[in-house]
Coordinates of C-alpha atoms in Angstrom, one line a residue:
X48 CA -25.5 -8.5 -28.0
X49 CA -25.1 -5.8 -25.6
X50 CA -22.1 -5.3 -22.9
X51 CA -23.5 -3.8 -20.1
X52 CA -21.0 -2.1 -17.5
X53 CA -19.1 -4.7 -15.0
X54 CA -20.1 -7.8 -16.5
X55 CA -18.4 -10.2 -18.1
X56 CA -17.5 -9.8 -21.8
X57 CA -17.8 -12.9 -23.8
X58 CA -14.3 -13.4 -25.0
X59 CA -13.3 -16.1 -27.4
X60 CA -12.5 -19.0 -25.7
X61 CA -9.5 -20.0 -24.1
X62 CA -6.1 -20.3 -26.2
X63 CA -4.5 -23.4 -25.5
X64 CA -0.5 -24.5 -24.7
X65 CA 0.8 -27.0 -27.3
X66 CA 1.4 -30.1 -25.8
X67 CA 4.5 -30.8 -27.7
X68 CA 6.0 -27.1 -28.4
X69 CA 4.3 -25.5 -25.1
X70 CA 3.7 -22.3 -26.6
X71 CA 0.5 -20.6 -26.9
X72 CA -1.1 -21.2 -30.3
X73 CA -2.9 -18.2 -32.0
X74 CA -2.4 -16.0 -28.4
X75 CA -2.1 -12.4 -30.6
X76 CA -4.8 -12.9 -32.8
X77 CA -7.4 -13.8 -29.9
X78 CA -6.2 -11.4 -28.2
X79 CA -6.6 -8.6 -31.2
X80 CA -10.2 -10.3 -32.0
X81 CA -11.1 -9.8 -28.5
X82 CA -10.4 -6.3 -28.6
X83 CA -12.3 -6.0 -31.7
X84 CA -15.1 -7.6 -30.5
X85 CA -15.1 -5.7 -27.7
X86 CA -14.8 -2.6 -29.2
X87 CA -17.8 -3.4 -31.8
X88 CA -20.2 -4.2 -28.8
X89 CA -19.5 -1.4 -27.5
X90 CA -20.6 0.5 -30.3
X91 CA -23.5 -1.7 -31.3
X92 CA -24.5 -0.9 -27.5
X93 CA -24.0 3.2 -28.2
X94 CA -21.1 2.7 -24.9
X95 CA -18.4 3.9 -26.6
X96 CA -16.5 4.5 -23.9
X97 CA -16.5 1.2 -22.1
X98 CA -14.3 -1.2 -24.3
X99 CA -11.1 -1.3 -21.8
X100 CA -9.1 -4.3 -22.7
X101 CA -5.4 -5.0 -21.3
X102 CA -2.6 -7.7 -21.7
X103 CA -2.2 -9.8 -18.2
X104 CA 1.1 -7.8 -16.9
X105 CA 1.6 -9.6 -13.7
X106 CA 3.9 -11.8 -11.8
X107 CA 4.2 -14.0 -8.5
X108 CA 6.7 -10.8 -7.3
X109 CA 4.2 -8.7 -7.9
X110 CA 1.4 -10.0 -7.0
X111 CA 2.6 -10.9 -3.7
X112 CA 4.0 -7.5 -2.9
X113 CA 0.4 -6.1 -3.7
X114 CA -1.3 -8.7 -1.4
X115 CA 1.1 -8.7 0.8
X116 CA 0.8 -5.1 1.7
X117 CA -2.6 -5.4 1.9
X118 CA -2.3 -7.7 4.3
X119 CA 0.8 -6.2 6.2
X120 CA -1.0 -2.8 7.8
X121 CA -2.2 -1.6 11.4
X122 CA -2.9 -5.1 12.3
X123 CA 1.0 -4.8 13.0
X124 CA 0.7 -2.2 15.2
X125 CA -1.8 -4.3 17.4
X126 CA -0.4 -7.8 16.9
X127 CA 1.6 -7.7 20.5
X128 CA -1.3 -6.4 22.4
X129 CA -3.3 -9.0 21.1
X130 CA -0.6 -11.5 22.1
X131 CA -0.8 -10.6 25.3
X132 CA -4.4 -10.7 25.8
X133 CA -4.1 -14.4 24.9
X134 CA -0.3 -15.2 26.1
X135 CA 3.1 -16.2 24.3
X136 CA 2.3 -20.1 23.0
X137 CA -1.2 -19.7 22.3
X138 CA -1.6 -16.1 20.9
X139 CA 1.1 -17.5 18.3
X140 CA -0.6 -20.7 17.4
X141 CA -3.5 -18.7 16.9
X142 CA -1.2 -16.6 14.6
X143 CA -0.4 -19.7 12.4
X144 CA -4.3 -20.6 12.8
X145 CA -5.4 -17.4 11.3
X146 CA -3.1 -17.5 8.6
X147 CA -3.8 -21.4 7.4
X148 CA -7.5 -20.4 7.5
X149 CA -6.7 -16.5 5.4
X150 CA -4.9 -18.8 3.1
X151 CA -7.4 -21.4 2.8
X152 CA -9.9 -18.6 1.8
X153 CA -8.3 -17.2 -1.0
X154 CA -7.6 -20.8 -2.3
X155 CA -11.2 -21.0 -2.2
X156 CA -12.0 -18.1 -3.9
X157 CA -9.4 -18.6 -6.6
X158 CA -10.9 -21.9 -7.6
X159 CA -14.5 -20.4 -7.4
X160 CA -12.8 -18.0 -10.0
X161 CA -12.1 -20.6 -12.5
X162 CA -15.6 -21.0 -13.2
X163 CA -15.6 -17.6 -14.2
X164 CA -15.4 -17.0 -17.8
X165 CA -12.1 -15.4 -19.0
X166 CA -10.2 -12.9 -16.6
X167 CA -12.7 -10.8 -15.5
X168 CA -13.7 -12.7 -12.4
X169 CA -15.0 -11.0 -9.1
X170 CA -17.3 -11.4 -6.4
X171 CA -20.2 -10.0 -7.9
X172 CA -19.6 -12.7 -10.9
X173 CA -19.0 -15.8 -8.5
X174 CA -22.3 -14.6 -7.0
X175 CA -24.0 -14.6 -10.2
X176 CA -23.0 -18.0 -10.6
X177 CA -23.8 -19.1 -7.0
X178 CA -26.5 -16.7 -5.5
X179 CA -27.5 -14.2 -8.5
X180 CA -30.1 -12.7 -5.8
X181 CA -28.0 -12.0 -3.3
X182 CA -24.5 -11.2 -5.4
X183 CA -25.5 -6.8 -5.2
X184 CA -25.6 -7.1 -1.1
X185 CA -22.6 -9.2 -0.9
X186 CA -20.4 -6.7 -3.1
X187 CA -22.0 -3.8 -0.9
X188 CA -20.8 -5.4 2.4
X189 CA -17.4 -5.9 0.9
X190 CA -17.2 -2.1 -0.2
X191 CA -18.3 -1.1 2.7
X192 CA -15.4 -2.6 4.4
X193 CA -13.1 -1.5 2.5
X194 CA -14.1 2.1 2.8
X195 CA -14.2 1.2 6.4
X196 CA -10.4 0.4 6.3
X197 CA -9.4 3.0 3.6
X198 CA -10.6 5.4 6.0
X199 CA -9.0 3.9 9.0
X200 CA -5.7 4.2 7.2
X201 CA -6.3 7.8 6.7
X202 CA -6.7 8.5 10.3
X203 CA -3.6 6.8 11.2
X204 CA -1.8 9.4 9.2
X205 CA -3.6 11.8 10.0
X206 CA -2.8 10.8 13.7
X207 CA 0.9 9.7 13.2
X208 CA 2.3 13.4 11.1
X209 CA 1.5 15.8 13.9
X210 CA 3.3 13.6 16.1
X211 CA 6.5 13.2 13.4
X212 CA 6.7 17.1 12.8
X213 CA 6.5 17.5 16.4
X214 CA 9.1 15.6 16.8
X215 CA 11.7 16.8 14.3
X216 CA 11.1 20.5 15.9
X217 CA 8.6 22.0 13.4
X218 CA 6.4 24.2 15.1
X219 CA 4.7 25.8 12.7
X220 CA 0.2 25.4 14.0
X221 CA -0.7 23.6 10.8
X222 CA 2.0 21.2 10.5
X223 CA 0.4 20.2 13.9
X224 CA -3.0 19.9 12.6
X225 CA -4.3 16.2 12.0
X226 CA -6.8 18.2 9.0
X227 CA -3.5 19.2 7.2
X228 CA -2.1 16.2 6.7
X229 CA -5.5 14.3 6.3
X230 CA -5.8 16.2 3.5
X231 CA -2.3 16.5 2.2
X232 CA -2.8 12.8 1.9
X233 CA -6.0 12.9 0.2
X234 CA -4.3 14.9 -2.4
X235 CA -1.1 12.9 -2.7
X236 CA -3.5 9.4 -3.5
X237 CA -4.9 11.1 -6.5
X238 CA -3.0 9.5 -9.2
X239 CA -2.6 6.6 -7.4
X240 CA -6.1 6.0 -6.6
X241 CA -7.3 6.5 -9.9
X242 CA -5.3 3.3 -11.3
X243 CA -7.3 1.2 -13.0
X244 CA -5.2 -1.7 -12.5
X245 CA -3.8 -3.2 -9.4
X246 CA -0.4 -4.3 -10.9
X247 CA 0.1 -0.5 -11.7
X248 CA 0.3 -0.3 -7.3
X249 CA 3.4 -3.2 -7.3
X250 CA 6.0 0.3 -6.8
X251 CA 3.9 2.1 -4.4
X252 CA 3.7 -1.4 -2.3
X253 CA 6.9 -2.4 -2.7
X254 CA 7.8 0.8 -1.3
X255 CA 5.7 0.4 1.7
X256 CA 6.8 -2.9 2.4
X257 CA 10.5 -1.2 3.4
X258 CA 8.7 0.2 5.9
X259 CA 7.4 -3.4 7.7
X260 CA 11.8 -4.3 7.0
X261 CA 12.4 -1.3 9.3
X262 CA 9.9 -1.4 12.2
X263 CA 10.7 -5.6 12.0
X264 CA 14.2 -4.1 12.6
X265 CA 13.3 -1.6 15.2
X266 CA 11.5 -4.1 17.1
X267 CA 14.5 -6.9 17.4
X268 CA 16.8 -3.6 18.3
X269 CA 14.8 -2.4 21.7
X270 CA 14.1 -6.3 22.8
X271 CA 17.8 -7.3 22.4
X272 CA 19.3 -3.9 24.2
X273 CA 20.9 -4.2 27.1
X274 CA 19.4 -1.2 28.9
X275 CA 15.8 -2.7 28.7
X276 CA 14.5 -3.0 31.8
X277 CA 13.3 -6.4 32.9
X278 CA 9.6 -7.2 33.1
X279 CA 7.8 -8.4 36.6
X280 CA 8.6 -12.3 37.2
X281 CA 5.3 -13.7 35.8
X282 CA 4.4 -11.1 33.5
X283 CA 5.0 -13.1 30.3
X284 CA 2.8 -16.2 30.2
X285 CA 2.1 -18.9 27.8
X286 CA -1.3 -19.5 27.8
X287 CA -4.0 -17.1 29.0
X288 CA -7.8 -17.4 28.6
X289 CA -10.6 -15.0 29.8
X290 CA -13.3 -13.0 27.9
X291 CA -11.0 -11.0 26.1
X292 CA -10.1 -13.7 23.5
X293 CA -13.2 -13.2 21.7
X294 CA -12.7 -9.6 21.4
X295 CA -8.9 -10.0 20.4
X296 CA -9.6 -12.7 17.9
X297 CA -11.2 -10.3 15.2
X298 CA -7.7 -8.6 15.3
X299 CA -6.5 -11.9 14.4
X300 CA -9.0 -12.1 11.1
X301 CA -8.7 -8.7 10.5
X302 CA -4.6 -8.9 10.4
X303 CA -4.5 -11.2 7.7
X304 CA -7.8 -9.8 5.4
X305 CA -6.5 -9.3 1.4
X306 CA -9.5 -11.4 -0.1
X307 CA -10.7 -8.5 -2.1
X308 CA -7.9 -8.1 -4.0
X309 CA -8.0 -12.0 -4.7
X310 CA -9.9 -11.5 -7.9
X311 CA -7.7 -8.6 -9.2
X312 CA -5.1 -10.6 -8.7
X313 CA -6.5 -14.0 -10.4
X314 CA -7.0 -11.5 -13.6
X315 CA -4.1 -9.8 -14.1
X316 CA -1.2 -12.4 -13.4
X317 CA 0.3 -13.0 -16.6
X318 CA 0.4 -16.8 -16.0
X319 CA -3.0 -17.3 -14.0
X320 CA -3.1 -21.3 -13.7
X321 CA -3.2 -22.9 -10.7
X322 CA 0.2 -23.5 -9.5
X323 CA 1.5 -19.8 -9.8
X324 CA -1.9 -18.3 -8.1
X325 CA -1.4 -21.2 -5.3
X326 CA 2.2 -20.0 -5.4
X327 CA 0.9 -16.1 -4.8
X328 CA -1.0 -16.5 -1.9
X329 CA 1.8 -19.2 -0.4
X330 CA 4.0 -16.6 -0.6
X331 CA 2.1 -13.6 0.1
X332 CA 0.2 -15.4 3.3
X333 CA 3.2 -17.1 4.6
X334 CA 5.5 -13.9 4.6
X335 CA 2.9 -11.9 6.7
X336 CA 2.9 -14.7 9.2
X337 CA 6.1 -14.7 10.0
X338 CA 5.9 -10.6 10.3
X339 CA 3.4 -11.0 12.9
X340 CA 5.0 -13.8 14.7
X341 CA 8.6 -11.6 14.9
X342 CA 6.7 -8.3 15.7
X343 CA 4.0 -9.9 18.2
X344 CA 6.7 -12.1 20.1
X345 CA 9.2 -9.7 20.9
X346 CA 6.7 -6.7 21.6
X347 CA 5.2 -9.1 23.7
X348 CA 8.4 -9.8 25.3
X349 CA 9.9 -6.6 25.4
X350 CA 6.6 -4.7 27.5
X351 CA 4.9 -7.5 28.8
X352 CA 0.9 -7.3 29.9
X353 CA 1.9 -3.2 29.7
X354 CA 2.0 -3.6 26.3
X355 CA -0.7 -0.7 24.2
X356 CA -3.0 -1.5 21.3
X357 CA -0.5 0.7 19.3
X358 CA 3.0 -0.7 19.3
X359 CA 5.4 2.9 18.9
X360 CA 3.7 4.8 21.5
X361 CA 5.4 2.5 24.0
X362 CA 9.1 3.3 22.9
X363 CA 9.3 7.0 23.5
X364 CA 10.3 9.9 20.7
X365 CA 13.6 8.8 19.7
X366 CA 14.9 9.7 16.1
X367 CA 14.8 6.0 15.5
X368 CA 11.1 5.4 16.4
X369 CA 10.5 9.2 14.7
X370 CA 11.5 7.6 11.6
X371 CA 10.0 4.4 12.0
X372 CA 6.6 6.2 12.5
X373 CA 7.2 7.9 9.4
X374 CA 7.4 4.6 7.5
X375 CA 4.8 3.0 9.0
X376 CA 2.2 6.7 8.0
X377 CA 4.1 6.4 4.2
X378 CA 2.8 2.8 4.7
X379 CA -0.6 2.8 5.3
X380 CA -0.9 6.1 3.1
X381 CA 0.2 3.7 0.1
X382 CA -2.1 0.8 1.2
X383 CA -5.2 3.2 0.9
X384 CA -5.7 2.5 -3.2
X385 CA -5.1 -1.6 -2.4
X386 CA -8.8 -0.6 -0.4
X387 CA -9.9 1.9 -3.2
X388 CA -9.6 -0.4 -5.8
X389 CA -12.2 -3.4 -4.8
X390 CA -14.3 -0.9 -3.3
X391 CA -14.6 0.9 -6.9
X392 CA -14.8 -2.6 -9.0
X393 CA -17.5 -3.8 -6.0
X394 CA -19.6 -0.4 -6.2
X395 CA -19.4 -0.3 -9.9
X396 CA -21.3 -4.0 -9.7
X397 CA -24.1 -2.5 -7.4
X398 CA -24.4 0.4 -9.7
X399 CA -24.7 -1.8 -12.7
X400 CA -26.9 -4.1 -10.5
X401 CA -29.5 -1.3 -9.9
X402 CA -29.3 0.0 -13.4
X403 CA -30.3 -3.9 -14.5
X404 CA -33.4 -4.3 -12.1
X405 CA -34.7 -1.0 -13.7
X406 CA -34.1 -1.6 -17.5
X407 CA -34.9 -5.4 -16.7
X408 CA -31.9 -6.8 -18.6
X409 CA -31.4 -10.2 -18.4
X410 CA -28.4 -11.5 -15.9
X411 CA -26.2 -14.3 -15.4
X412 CA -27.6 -18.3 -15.1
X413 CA -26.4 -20.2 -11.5
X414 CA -24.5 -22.6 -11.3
X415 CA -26.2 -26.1 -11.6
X416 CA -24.0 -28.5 -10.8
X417 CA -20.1 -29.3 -10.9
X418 CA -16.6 -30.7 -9.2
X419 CA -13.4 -30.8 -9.7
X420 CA -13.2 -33.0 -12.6
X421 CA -14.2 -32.6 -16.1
X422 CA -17.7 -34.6 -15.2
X423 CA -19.7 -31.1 -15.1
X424 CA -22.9 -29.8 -15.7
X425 CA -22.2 -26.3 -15.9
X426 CA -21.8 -23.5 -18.9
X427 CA -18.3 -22.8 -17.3
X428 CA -15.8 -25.7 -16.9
X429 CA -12.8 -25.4 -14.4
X430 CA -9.2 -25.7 -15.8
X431 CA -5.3 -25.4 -14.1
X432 CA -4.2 -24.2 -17.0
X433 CA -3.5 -20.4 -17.4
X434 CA -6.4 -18.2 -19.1
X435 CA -5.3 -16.8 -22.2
X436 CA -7.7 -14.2 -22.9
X437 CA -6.7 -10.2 -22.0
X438 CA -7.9 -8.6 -18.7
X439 CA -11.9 -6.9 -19.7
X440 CA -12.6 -4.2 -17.3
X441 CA -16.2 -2.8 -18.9
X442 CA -15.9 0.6 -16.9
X443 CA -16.7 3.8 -18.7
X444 CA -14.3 6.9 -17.5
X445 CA -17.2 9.0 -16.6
X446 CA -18.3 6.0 -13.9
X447 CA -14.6 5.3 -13.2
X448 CA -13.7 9.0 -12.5
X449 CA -17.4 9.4 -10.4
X450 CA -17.0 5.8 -8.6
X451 CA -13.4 7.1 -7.5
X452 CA -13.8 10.6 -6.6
X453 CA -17.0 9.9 -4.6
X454 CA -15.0 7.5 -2.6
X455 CA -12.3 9.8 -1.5
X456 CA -14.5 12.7 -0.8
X457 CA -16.4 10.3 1.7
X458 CA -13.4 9.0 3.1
X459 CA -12.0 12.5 3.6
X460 CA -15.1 13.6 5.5
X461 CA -15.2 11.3 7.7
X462 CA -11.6 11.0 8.4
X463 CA -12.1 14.5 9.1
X464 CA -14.5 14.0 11.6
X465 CA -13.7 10.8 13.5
X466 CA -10.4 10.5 16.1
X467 CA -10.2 7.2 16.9
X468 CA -11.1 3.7 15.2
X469 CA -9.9 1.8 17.7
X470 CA -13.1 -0.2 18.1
X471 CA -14.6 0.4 14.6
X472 CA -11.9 -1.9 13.8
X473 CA -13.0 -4.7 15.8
X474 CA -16.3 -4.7 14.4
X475 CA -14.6 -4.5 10.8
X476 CA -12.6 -7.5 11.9
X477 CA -15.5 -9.4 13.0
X478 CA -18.2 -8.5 10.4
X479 CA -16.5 -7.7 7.0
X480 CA -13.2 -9.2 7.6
X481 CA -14.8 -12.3 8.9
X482 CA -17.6 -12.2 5.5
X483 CA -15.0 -12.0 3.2
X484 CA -12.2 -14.1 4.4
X485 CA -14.4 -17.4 5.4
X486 CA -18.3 -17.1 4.9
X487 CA -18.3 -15.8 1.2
X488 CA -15.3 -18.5 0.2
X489 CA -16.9 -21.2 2.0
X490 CA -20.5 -20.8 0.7
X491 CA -19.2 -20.3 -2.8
X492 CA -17.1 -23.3 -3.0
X493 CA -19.8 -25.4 -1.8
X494 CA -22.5 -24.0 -3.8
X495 CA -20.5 -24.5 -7.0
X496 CA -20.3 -28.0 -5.3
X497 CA -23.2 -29.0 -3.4
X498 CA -24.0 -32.4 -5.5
X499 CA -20.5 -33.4 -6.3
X500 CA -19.5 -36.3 -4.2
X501 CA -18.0 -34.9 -0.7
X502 CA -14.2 -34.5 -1.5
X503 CA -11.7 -32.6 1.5
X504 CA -12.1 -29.6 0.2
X505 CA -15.5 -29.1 0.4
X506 CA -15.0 -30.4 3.7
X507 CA -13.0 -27.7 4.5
X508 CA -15.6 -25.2 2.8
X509 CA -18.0 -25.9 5.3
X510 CA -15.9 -25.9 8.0
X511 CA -14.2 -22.8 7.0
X512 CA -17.8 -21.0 6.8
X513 CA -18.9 -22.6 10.1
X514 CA -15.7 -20.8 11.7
X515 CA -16.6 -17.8 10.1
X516 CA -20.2 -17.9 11.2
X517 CA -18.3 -18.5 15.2
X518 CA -16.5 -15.4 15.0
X519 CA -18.9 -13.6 13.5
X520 CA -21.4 -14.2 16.0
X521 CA -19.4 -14.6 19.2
X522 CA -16.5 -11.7 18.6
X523 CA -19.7 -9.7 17.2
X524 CA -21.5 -10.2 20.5
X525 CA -18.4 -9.6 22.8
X526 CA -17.8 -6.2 21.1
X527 CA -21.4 -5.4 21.4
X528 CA -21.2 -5.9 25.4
X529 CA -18.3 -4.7 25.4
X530 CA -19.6 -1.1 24.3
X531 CA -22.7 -2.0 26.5
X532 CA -20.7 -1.8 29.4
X533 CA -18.5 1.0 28.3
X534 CA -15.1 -1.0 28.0
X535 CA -13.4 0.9 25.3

């Protein structure tokens, strides 16, 4: 049997926990068979390059840093503008909204991934399982968007470093130069870029995330000084509705979008079952929230309806806000290879994909039927437990080095050549945000579903696809007329 590149290696089956002892029987040697089998279809296949199997390495800490930071990016920046476009008590249930329905999508998603066999799930093999037709054209939309963001995040540094040297007195022409630093930081994300693995980020993002601790303290310091000058009776409202919510609301989506990293995730905890992936994105979804509440609120607060789509331009070029912009650019400069890494994984799919439809190799079998119990009719059945078997990533180094490089030469040229993003982003938040986060979980779910009795949840996965079909449609539209009509 051949392995052909990204698709799922047939492992031996799962390893599983004693009932009386609770260890894991024979975990080693399945482990060492698996790299053996592995490595002889590799051969047998004349890859002999591709065999890449790991140990699960990580752990609800890191895992939640790593999604976390995903999440935790620009959509900062924005949150109090977007507040105020939809005032205090409504822009922050919408807040809380936006992050039940984020979290609801990765539960989705990580149940979708049980019926993936072993721990090298992804969206290209849910689609396999669900839609095999249309699996190549979802994982393009969703590495589209993360080059879309990746590139974004390049900008903003590339925007934020003139501004920072500036600041601290260096005056030196190319120190001023947005190109510089673009391509300082091009440089700097080699090795980290390059990682195969996600859990090999957990430094880099923990690292970032001191900088969301510092502009979350920087924020509370300017609302609660005494020199701020008070806003206009009336300026600060509860509720607000006009047009502008359905532009704002992709902001919203957009804010809380780490769903391509879901799978990565689901692979590489060392502990996958149910409880400590549930715990993950619990944890990772319900500390962003409260970011965004604390950061929207009192920018909100603090400037009022005056309040700009980027929050640090309104307080001035202290040393304090210097330094605060200089964590937020070390930020987003680390949050770049959390977008490199599904984009790479979801363009090596389409590649293989391609390659497939030319050598006609035979592909996956859908899905026929199944729920939540052990009363299936599928080739994959769904279990809590934790997967035993080692993380298989089936990527030679030629097409990991290509996949990579390629990337970040693209994102480099056009972070070169485009200034602002501003509304790019919108119609990231409202087309590939929007896909990835509720469409893609919802249809999947249900498809893997469809003539199971109806329980709640796949309840909730049609209604969770329905909203993402609403935002897609209507935020879509309101950005397209808002273009139309020049508002930007």
């Amino acid at each position: 049997m051949t392995i052909d590149a990204g698709l799922e290696l047939p492992l031996a089956s799962s390893a599983r926990t004693d009932a009386t002892t609770g260890d894991i029987a024979e975990h080693e040697p399945r482990i060492a068979h698996s790299r053996t089998q592995s490595l002889r279809n590799s051969i047998a296949s004349e890859r002999f390059f591709e065999e890449d199997v790991t140990e699960p390495t990580g752990t609800i800490l890191s895992s939640t840093i790593n999604l976390a930071n995903t999440i935790l990016g620009s959509g900062m920046l924005s949150m109090p503008n977007a507040m105020a476009a939809l005032g205090l008590a409504l822009g922050s249930l919408v807040i809380v909204f936006s992050a039940c329905a984020s979290g609801m999508g990765l539960y989705l998603l990580s149940r979708c991934a049980r019926r993936t066999p072993g721990r090298d799930s992804s969206f290209f093999a849910v689609s396999k399982l669900t839609y095999p037709k249309a699996a190549v054209f979802f994982d393009a939309a969703i590495a589209i968007k993360c080059f879309g963001v990746s590139i974004s995040y390049l900008i903003i540094f590339g925007d934020l470093m003139p501004e920072i040297a500036s600041a601290l007195g260096l005056s030196a022409q190319y120190l001023l130069s947005r190109g510089f630093w673009i391509t300082i930081a091009i440089v700097a994300l080699v090795p980290l870029a390059f990682q195969r693995r996600l859990d090999a980020l957990k430094y880099t993002s923990f690292t970032a995330l001191l900088a969301v601790v510092y502009l979350f303290v920087v924020v509370a310091m300017f609302y609660f000084t005494p020199t701020r000058k008070p806003l206009p009776k009336g300026d600060v409202v509860l509720f607000k509705w006009s047009k502008e919510f359905f532009t704002h609301l992709p902001v919203f989506v957009f804010a809380f979008t780490c769903h391509q990293n879901i799978f990565s995730v689901y692979n590489e905890l060392r502990d996958n079952s149910s409880k400590q992936v549930n715990g993950t994105i619990e944890l990772s979804i319900g500390s962003a929230c409260a970011v965004y509440q604390w950061i929207a609120i009192l920018g909100y607060l603090t400037f009022g309806s005056k309040v700009a789509p980027n929050l640090l331009t309104m307080y001035g070029d202290s040393t304090v806000i210097t330094f605060c912009r200089l964590s937020i650019a070390i930020l987003v400069l680390f949050s770049y290879p959390l977008q490199c890494h599904p984009a790479r994984s979801c363009l090596d799919k389409v590649i293989t994909s391609i390659c497939q439809a030319c050598s006609k190799e035979p592909t996956f079998e859908a899905i026929i039927d199944e729920d939540d119990t052990d009363n299936v009719v599928s080739t994959v059945v769904a279990s809590d437990e934790a997967t035993q078997e080692p993380v298989v990533h089936v990527m030679s180094p030629a097409k990991h080095i290509s996949i990579t490089f390629g990337l970040m030469l693209l994102s480099y040229v056009v972070a070169m050549s485009v200034t602002s993003l501003d509304l790019v982003l919108s119609f990231v938040g409202s087309t590939g945000s929007t896909s990835i986060s509720f469409i893609l979980p919802g249809i999947f779910y249900y498809k893997m579903h469809q003539r199971a009795s109806w329980t709640r949840m796949k309840v909730i996965s049609v209604l969770i696809t329905l909203y993402g079909l609403f935002v897609l449609v209507f935020c879509l539209g309101a950005n397209i007329w808002r273009v139309v009509n020049g508002d930007f």
